[in-house]
Amino acid sequence: SASGRVRATDASPIPRIVSENGRHALLVDGSPFLVLGAQVNNSSNWPQALDDVWPAIDVLKPNTVMVPVAWEQIEAKEGEFDFSFVDVLLGQAREHDVRLILLWFATWKNNGPNYAPAWVKLDNARFPRVITSDGRTLNSLSPHAPATLDADRKAFVALMTHLKEADPQRTVIMVQPQNEPGTYGSVRDFSPLAQAAFDGQVPEALLKKLGKSPGTWREAFGPDADEFFHAWHIARYIDQVAEAGKAAYPLPMYINAALRGPFNPGQPGQYASGGPTDNVLDIYEAAAPHVDLFAPDIYMPEYMHYTTVLDRYSRGDNPLFVAETGNREEYARYFFSALGEQAIGWSPFGIDYSRYSNWPLGAKHVDEDTLESFALNYAIVRPAARVIAQASFEGRVRGVAEQPGQPVQTVKIDDRWNMVVTYGVPQFWFQGEPPGNPEPIGRALVVQLGPDEFLVAGAHARVNINASDPAMAARQIYEYVDEGTYIDGEWVFRRRWNGDQTDYGLNFSSVPQLLRVKLATY
Ligand code: N0T
């Protein structure tokens, strides 16, 4: 179906990620699916807390809700498992007609083991923490301890085994083992166990991936050795958790990144060292073959920062998935930038009415007003989500967000057509310098459906599709501009746009509208 509708059939194929020609799709029910996500706050993973989740979900109308499952809540006592929350969540998600992405908060949740059970996080001898170069013990578990890996992996396998049983409908479409792994406050673990590994040889698989000759970490990587070493070991650890989980039930799995600044990264340890930051993506690719993708958590509202991060995580070997982003209004428009980078999904963070706010990352207050701009995104795109996901797999999606001070953006569609987006102009006519919107809230999307046929949408923007050849541009007209929607994958016509509605470009306000446009020359 076109929406995230959960079909109650155990014949549904297991979701998976496919890649072809350096482009990617998340297949759900057998065809490309676009995640219109909403991530709940960190402590909303309890049955009672879900009461504050659904009212916000009903306003935003995502097709996928992202919810933590904590190690401490499924294995409070070692070896005894309790999946009652998971079962409540599955039931309520189905009632609300949304899919789920589960977040495994375990060895690393933002660097620390706070979501690990007491029998883990209070036993430093059995589950050792990272030791700094000057001998301090940090609240970040070492990736070098086999006992920790073993315990986390067992619990994760139990969770995946339960899901396989409890979810023949494929309500859960992806799983995120760990959350923003890495270590704050030290570049790596300097314990004797870690030091012995650091003094050894760089693993063959990594040398091969990076085209390096054999040697110790220091010999191979010089000043980057400590960070690369930590990244390799965290990635290997999570890969082994993911591998075992997939052996039980092979859902797509990804790891999210606490980013470093794209232009002024600072030092590892100031940012989460050893996490999948942009400088170690190749290391993660080599170390974690069972992990489908590495996803940025973007809390940088500035245009160049945001779009540079999208560009760095959208790769031939890495599907772009924005696992978290701020829920302040200024972030909403970047959904369209992500689509333009062929993202398989995007999700604002902190979507519930628990009355918690992670300001200054996100909005001060999460209420209907805050969610409006995000809800508009999904209202525009939802009916076409399957069409967009398929086109994205073929590289045919162009999307932009407004950049302050740049009231006109031109994006190449193909060799014959450009997309030109103008911000801040009235719907009727206009001459002179476009001013841009008072706040940068504009966004636009063009999906190529055929050589001269396009799906066009947006908000607070004027869109033109112009022939790149001036002779052709001089004689171009619309064959038609049809407003409509998709219902169960079929285009349903509402009305034709002509006259004022097309003479000066295709003008979008805050009304969700989808246009099917065919260009021609006379
Ligand atoms: C995120 C969220 C949650 C440029 C913050 C972001 C979520 C975790 N962490 O609300 O804790 O579970 O993944 C860390 C951002 C650090 C500051 C970046 C400033």
mmCIF file with all atom_site columns, C-alpha atoms in Angstrom, residues 370-488:
data_model
loop_
_atom_site.group_PDB
_atom_site.id
_atom_site.type_symbol
_atom_site.label_atom_id
_atom_site.label_alt_id
_atom_site.label_comp_id
_atom_site.label_asym_id
_atom_site.label_entity_id
_atom_site.label_seq_id
_atom_site.pdbx_PDB_ins_code
_atom_site.Cartn_x
_atom_site.Cartn_y
_atom_site.Cartn_z
_atom_site.occupancy
_atom_site.B_iso_or_equiv
_atom_site.pdbx_formal_charge
_atom_site.auth_seq_id
_atom_site.auth_comp_id
_atom_site.auth_asym_id
_atom_site.auth_atom_id
_atom_site.pdbx_PDB_model_num
ATOM 1   C CA . THR A 1 370 ? 6.000  23.026 16.874  1.00 0.00 ? 370 THR A CA 1
ATOM 2   C CA . LEU A 1 371 ? 4.933  19.959 14.952  1.00 0.00 ? 371 LEU A CA 1
ATOM 3   C CA . GLU A 1 372 ? 3.029  21.866 12.258  1.00 0.00 ? 372 GLU A CA 1
ATOM 4   C CA . SER A 1 373 ? 5.930  22.390 9.874   1.00 0.00 ? 373 SER A CA 1
ATOM 5   C CA . PHE A 1 374 ? 6.977  18.748 10.203  1.00 0.00 ? 374 PHE A CA 1
ATOM 6   C CA . ALA A 1 375 ? 3.398  17.588 9.753   1.00 0.00 ? 375 ALA A CA 1
ATOM 7   C CA . LEU A 1 376 ? 3.231  19.658 6.557   1.00 0.00 ? 376 LEU A CA 1
ATOM 8   C CA . ASN A 1 377 ? 6.264  17.746 5.188   1.00 0.00 ? 377 ASN A CA 1
ATOM 9   C CA . TYR A 1 378 ? 4.575  14.433 5.730   1.00 0.00 ? 378 TYR A CA 1
ATOM 10  C CA . ALA A 1 379 ? 1.183  15.642 4.506   1.00 0.00 ? 379 ALA A CA 1
ATOM 11  C CA . ILE A 1 380 ? 2.822  16.688 1.227   1.00 0.00 ? 380 ILE A CA 1
ATOM 12  C CA . VAL A 1 381 ? 4.948  13.593 0.725   1.00 0.00 ? 381 VAL A CA 1
ATOM 13  C CA . ARG A 1 382 ? 2.985  10.734 2.324   1.00 0.00 ? 382 ARG A CA 1
ATOM 14  C CA . PRO A 1 383 ? 0.693  9.904  -0.619  1.00 0.00 ? 383 PRO A CA 1
ATOM 15  C CA . ALA A 1 384 ? 3.721  9.799  -2.945  1.00 0.00 ? 384 ALA A CA 1
ATOM 16  C CA . ALA A 1 385 ? 6.128  8.122  -0.506  1.00 0.00 ? 385 ALA A CA 1
ATOM 17  C CA . ARG A 1 386 ? 6.309  4.838  -2.397  1.00 0.00 ? 386 ARG A CA 1
ATOM 18  C CA . VAL A 1 387 ? 6.703  6.652  -5.738  1.00 0.00 ? 387 VAL A CA 1
ATOM 19  C CA . ILE A 1 388 ? 9.521  8.759  -4.289  1.00 0.00 ? 388 ILE A CA 1
ATOM 20  C CA . ALA A 1 389 ? 11.281 5.758  -2.738  1.00 0.00 ? 389 ALA A CA 1
ATOM 21  C CA . GLN A 1 390 ? 11.232 3.931  -6.074  1.00 0.00 ? 390 GLN A CA 1
ATOM 22  C CA . ALA A 1 391 ? 12.450 7.016  -7.974  1.00 0.00 ? 391 ALA A CA 1
ATOM 23  C CA . SER A 1 392 ? 15.168 7.557  -5.374  1.00 0.00 ? 392 SER A CA 1
ATOM 24  C CA . PHE A 1 393 ? 16.429 4.025  -6.004  1.00 0.00 ? 393 PHE A CA 1
ATOM 25  C CA . GLU A 1 394 ? 16.886 5.170  -9.608  1.00 0.00 ? 394 GLU A CA 1
ATOM 26  C CA . GLY A 1 395 ? 18.420 8.555  -8.687  1.00 0.00 ? 395 GLY A CA 1
ATOM 27  C CA . ARG A 1 396 ? 15.458 10.589 -10.003 1.00 0.00 ? 396 ARG A CA 1
ATOM 28  C CA . VAL A 1 397 ? 14.638 12.726 -6.961  1.00 0.00 ? 397 VAL A CA 1
ATOM 29  C CA . ARG A 1 398 ? 15.703 16.361 -6.597  1.00 0.00 ? 398 ARG A CA 1
ATOM 30  C CA . GLY A 1 399 ? 14.950 18.233 -3.415  1.00 0.00 ? 399 GLY A CA 1
ATOM 31  C CA . VAL A 1 400 ? 16.084 21.465 -1.823  1.00 0.00 ? 400 VAL A CA 1
ATOM 32  C CA . ALA A 1 401 ? 15.668 23.561 1.324   1.00 0.00 ? 401 ALA A CA 1
ATOM 33  C CA . GLU A 1 402 ? 15.939 27.323 1.474   1.00 0.00 ? 402 GLU A CA 1
ATOM 34  C CA . GLN A 1 403 ? 19.390 28.731 2.213   1.00 0.00 ? 403 GLN A CA 1
ATOM 35  C CA . PRO A 1 404 ? 19.396 32.164 3.862   1.00 0.00 ? 404 PRO A CA 1
ATOM 36  C CA . GLY A 1 405 ? 20.678 34.791 1.436   1.00 0.00 ? 405 GLY A CA 1
ATOM 37  C CA . GLN A 1 406 ? 20.101 32.521 -1.595  1.00 0.00 ? 406 GLN A CA 1
ATOM 38  C CA . PRO A 1 407 ? 16.567 33.305 -2.816  1.00 0.00 ? 407 PRO A CA 1
ATOM 39  C CA . VAL A 1 408 ? 17.061 31.405 -6.090  1.00 0.00 ? 408 VAL A CA 1
ATOM 40  C CA . GLN A 1 409 ? 18.414 27.849 -6.315  1.00 0.00 ? 409 GLN A CA 1
ATOM 41  C CA . THR A 1 410 ? 19.046 25.994 -9.553  1.00 0.00 ? 410 THR A CA 1
ATOM 42  C CA . VAL A 1 411 ? 19.460 22.212 -9.540  1.00 0.00 ? 411 VAL A CA 1
ATOM 43  C CA . LYS A 1 412 ? 20.181 20.067 -12.564 1.00 0.00 ? 412 LYS A CA 1
ATOM 44  C CA . ILE A 1 413 ? 17.543 17.374 -13.151 1.00 0.00 ? 413 ILE A CA 1
ATOM 45  C CA . ASP A 1 414 ? 19.132 15.797 -16.215 1.00 0.00 ? 414 ASP A CA 1
ATOM 46  C CA . ASP A 1 415 ? 20.899 16.965 -19.373 1.00 0.00 ? 415 ASP A CA 1
ATOM 47  C CA . ARG A 1 416 ? 17.735 18.685 -20.631 1.00 0.00 ? 416 ARG A CA 1
ATOM 48  C CA . TRP A 1 417 ? 15.999 20.097 -17.567 1.00 0.00 ? 417 TRP A CA 1
ATOM 49  C CA . ASN A 1 418 ? 16.826 22.270 -14.564 1.00 0.00 ? 418 ASN A CA 1
ATOM 50  C CA . MET A 1 419 ? 14.761 22.853 -11.463 1.00 0.00 ? 419 MET A CA 1
ATOM 51  C CA . VAL A 1 420 ? 14.692 26.524 -10.436 1.00 0.00 ? 420 VAL A CA 1
ATOM 52  C CA . VAL A 1 421 ? 13.288 27.365 -7.011  1.00 0.00 ? 421 VAL A CA 1
ATOM 53  C CA . THR A 1 422 ? 12.532 30.942 -5.942  1.00 0.00 ? 422 THR A CA 1
ATOM 54  C CA . TYR A 1 423 ? 11.738 32.004 -2.375  1.00 0.00 ? 423 TYR A CA 1
ATOM 55  C CA . GLY A 1 424 ? 9.794  34.902 -0.946  1.00 0.00 ? 424 GLY A CA 1
ATOM 56  C CA . VAL A 1 425 ? 7.942  36.010 -4.078  1.00 0.00 ? 425 VAL A CA 1
ATOM 57  C CA . PRO A 1 426 ? 4.165  36.403 -4.334  1.00 0.00 ? 426 PRO A CA 1
ATOM 58  C CA . GLN A 1 427 ? 2.161  33.812 -6.250  1.00 0.00 ? 427 GLN A CA 1
ATOM 59  C CA . PHE A 1 428 ? 1.151  36.286 -8.976  1.00 0.00 ? 428 PHE A CA 1
ATOM 60  C CA . TRP A 1 429 ? 3.919  37.793 -11.143 1.00 0.00 ? 429 TRP A CA 1
ATOM 61  C CA . PHE A 1 430 ? 7.015  39.451 -9.687  1.00 0.00 ? 430 PHE A CA 1
ATOM 62  C CA . GLN A 1 431 ? 9.906  41.490 -10.998 1.00 0.00 ? 431 GLN A CA 1
ATOM 63  C CA . GLY A 1 432 ? 13.223 42.320 -9.405  1.00 0.00 ? 432 GLY A CA 1
ATOM 64  C CA . GLU A 1 433 ? 15.402 40.630 -6.814  1.00 0.00 ? 433 GLU A CA 1
ATOM 65  C CA . PRO A 1 434 ? 13.492 37.918 -4.942  1.00 0.00 ? 434 PRO A CA 1
ATOM 66  C CA . PRO A 1 435 ? 13.773 38.640 -1.209  1.00 0.00 ? 435 PRO A CA 1
ATOM 67  C CA . GLY A 1 436 ? 13.689 35.084 0.157   1.00 0.00 ? 436 GLY A CA 1
ATOM 68  C CA . ASN A 1 437 ? 11.230 34.189 2.912   1.00 0.00 ? 437 ASN A CA 1
ATOM 69  C CA . PRO A 1 438 ? 11.426 36.249 6.144   1.00 0.00 ? 438 PRO A CA 1
ATOM 70  C CA . GLU A 1 439 ? 12.531 32.991 7.808   1.00 0.00 ? 439 GLU A CA 1
ATOM 71  C CA . PRO A 1 440 ? 14.144 30.244 5.680   1.00 0.00 ? 440 PRO A CA 1
ATOM 72  C CA . ILE A 1 441 ? 11.169 27.886 5.586   1.00 0.00 ? 441 ILE A CA 1
ATOM 73  C CA . GLY A 1 442 ? 10.973 27.130 1.845   1.00 0.00 ? 442 GLY A CA 1
ATOM 74  C CA . ARG A 1 443 ? 11.409 23.658 0.369   1.00 0.00 ? 443 ARG A CA 1
ATOM 75  C CA . ALA A 1 444 ? 10.760 21.974 -2.939  1.00 0.00 ? 444 ALA A CA 1
ATOM 76  C CA . LEU A 1 445 ? 10.789 18.585 -4.588  1.00 0.00 ? 445 LEU A CA 1
ATOM 77  C CA . VAL A 1 446 ? 10.872 17.394 -8.200  1.00 0.00 ? 446 VAL A CA 1
ATOM 78  C CA . VAL A 1 447 ? 10.651 13.704 -9.062  1.00 0.00 ? 447 VAL A CA 1
ATOM 79  C CA . GLN A 1 448 ? 11.290 12.741 -12.652 1.00 0.00 ? 448 GLN A CA 1
ATOM 80  C CA . LEU A 1 449 ? 8.552  10.350 -13.797 1.00 0.00 ? 449 LEU A CA 1
ATOM 81  C CA . GLY A 1 450 ? 9.392  10.308 -17.508 1.00 0.00 ? 450 GLY A CA 1
ATOM 82  C CA . PRO A 1 451 ? 11.641 12.217 -19.936 1.00 0.00 ? 451 PRO A CA 1
ATOM 83  C CA . ASP A 1 452 ? 9.419  15.332 -19.773 1.00 0.00 ? 452 ASP A CA 1
ATOM 84  C CA . GLU A 1 453 ? 7.127  14.411 -16.910 1.00 0.00 ? 453 GLU A CA 1
ATOM 85  C CA . PHE A 1 454 ? 7.574  15.310 -13.263 1.00 0.00 ? 454 PHE A CA 1
ATOM 86  C CA . LEU A 1 455 ? 5.973  15.120 -9.850  1.00 0.00 ? 455 LEU A CA 1
ATOM 87  C CA . VAL A 1 456 ? 6.368  18.543 -8.218  1.00 0.00 ? 456 VAL A CA 1
ATOM 88  C CA . ALA A 1 457 ? 5.692  19.612 -4.639  1.00 0.00 ? 457 ALA A CA 1
ATOM 89  C CA . GLY A 1 458 ? 6.892  22.060 -2.040  1.00 0.00 ? 458 GLY A CA 1
ATOM 90  C CA . ALA A 1 459 ? 6.055  24.687 0.532   1.00 0.00 ? 459 ALA A CA 1
ATOM 91  C CA . HIS A 1 460 ? 6.686  28.437 0.641   1.00 0.00 ? 460 HIS A CA 1
ATOM 92  C CA . ALA A 1 461 ? 8.421  28.288 -2.726  1.00 0.00 ? 461 ALA A CA 1
ATOM 93  C CA . ARG A 1 462 ? 7.954  28.872 -6.441  1.00 0.00 ? 462 ARG A CA 1
ATOM 94  C CA . VAL A 1 463 ? 9.161  26.058 -8.687  1.00 0.00 ? 463 VAL A CA 1
ATOM 95  C CA . ASN A 1 464 ? 9.997  26.234 -12.385 1.00 0.00 ? 464 ASN A CA 1
ATOM 96  C CA . ILE A 1 465 ? 11.352 23.488 -14.577 1.00 0.00 ? 465 ILE A CA 1
ATOM 97  C CA . ASN A 1 466 ? 13.383 25.080 -17.340 1.00 0.00 ? 466 ASN A CA 1
ATOM 98  C CA . ALA A 1 467 ? 14.974 23.593 -20.437 1.00 0.00 ? 467 ALA A CA 1
ATOM 99  C CA . SER A 1 468 ? 18.742 24.016 -20.278 1.00 0.00 ? 468 SER A CA 1
ATOM 100 C CA . ASP A 1 469 ? 18.918 24.622 -24.040 1.00 0.00 ? 469 ASP A CA 1
ATOM 101 C CA . PRO A 1 470 ? 17.921 28.302 -24.552 1.00 0.00 ? 470 PRO A CA 1
ATOM 102 C CA . ALA A 1 471 ? 16.263 27.558 -27.911 1.00 0.00 ? 471 ALA A CA 1
ATOM 103 C CA . MET A 1 472 ? 14.105 24.951 -26.272 1.00 0.00 ? 472 MET A CA 1
ATOM 104 C CA . ALA A 1 473 ? 13.450 27.146 -23.229 1.00 0.00 ? 473 ALA A CA 1
ATOM 105 C CA . ALA A 1 474 ? 12.149 29.938 -25.494 1.00 0.00 ? 474 ALA A CA 1
ATOM 106 C CA . ARG A 1 475 ? 9.385  27.654 -26.805 1.00 0.00 ? 475 ARG A CA 1
ATOM 107 C CA . GLN A 1 476 ? 8.558  25.569 -23.742 1.00 0.00 ? 476 GLN A CA 1
ATOM 108 C CA . ILE A 1 477 ? 5.001  25.326 -22.442 1.00 0.00 ? 477 ILE A CA 1
ATOM 109 C CA . TYR A 1 478 ? 3.091  23.004 -20.174 1.00 0.00 ? 478 TYR A CA 1
ATOM 110 C CA . GLU A 1 479 ? 1.188  20.210 -21.804 1.00 0.00 ? 479 GLU A CA 1
ATOM 111 C CA . TYR A 1 480 ? -0.529 19.928 -18.438 1.00 0.00 ? 480 TYR A CA 1
ATOM 112 C CA . VAL A 1 481 ? -0.154 20.663 -14.746 1.00 0.00 ? 481 VAL A CA 1
ATOM 113 C CA . ASP A 1 482 ? -2.460 18.360 -12.825 1.00 0.00 ? 482 ASP A CA 1
ATOM 114 C CA . GLU A 1 483 ? -3.102 18.551 -9.099  1.00 0.00 ? 483 GLU A CA 1
ATOM 115 C CA . GLY A 1 484 ? -4.009 15.265 -7.476  1.00 0.00 ? 484 GLY A CA 1
ATOM 116 C CA . THR A 1 485 ? -2.821 12.556 -5.175  1.00 0.00 ? 485 THR A CA 1
ATOM 117 C CA . TYR A 1 486 ? -1.855 8.915  -5.095  1.00 0.00 ? 486 TYR A CA 1
ATOM 118 C CA . ILE A 1 487 ? -4.293 6.446  -3.601  1.00 0.00 ? 487 ILE A CA 1
ATOM 119 C CA . ASP A 1 488 ? -2.897 2.930  -3.261  1.00 0.00 ? 488 ASP A CA 1
#
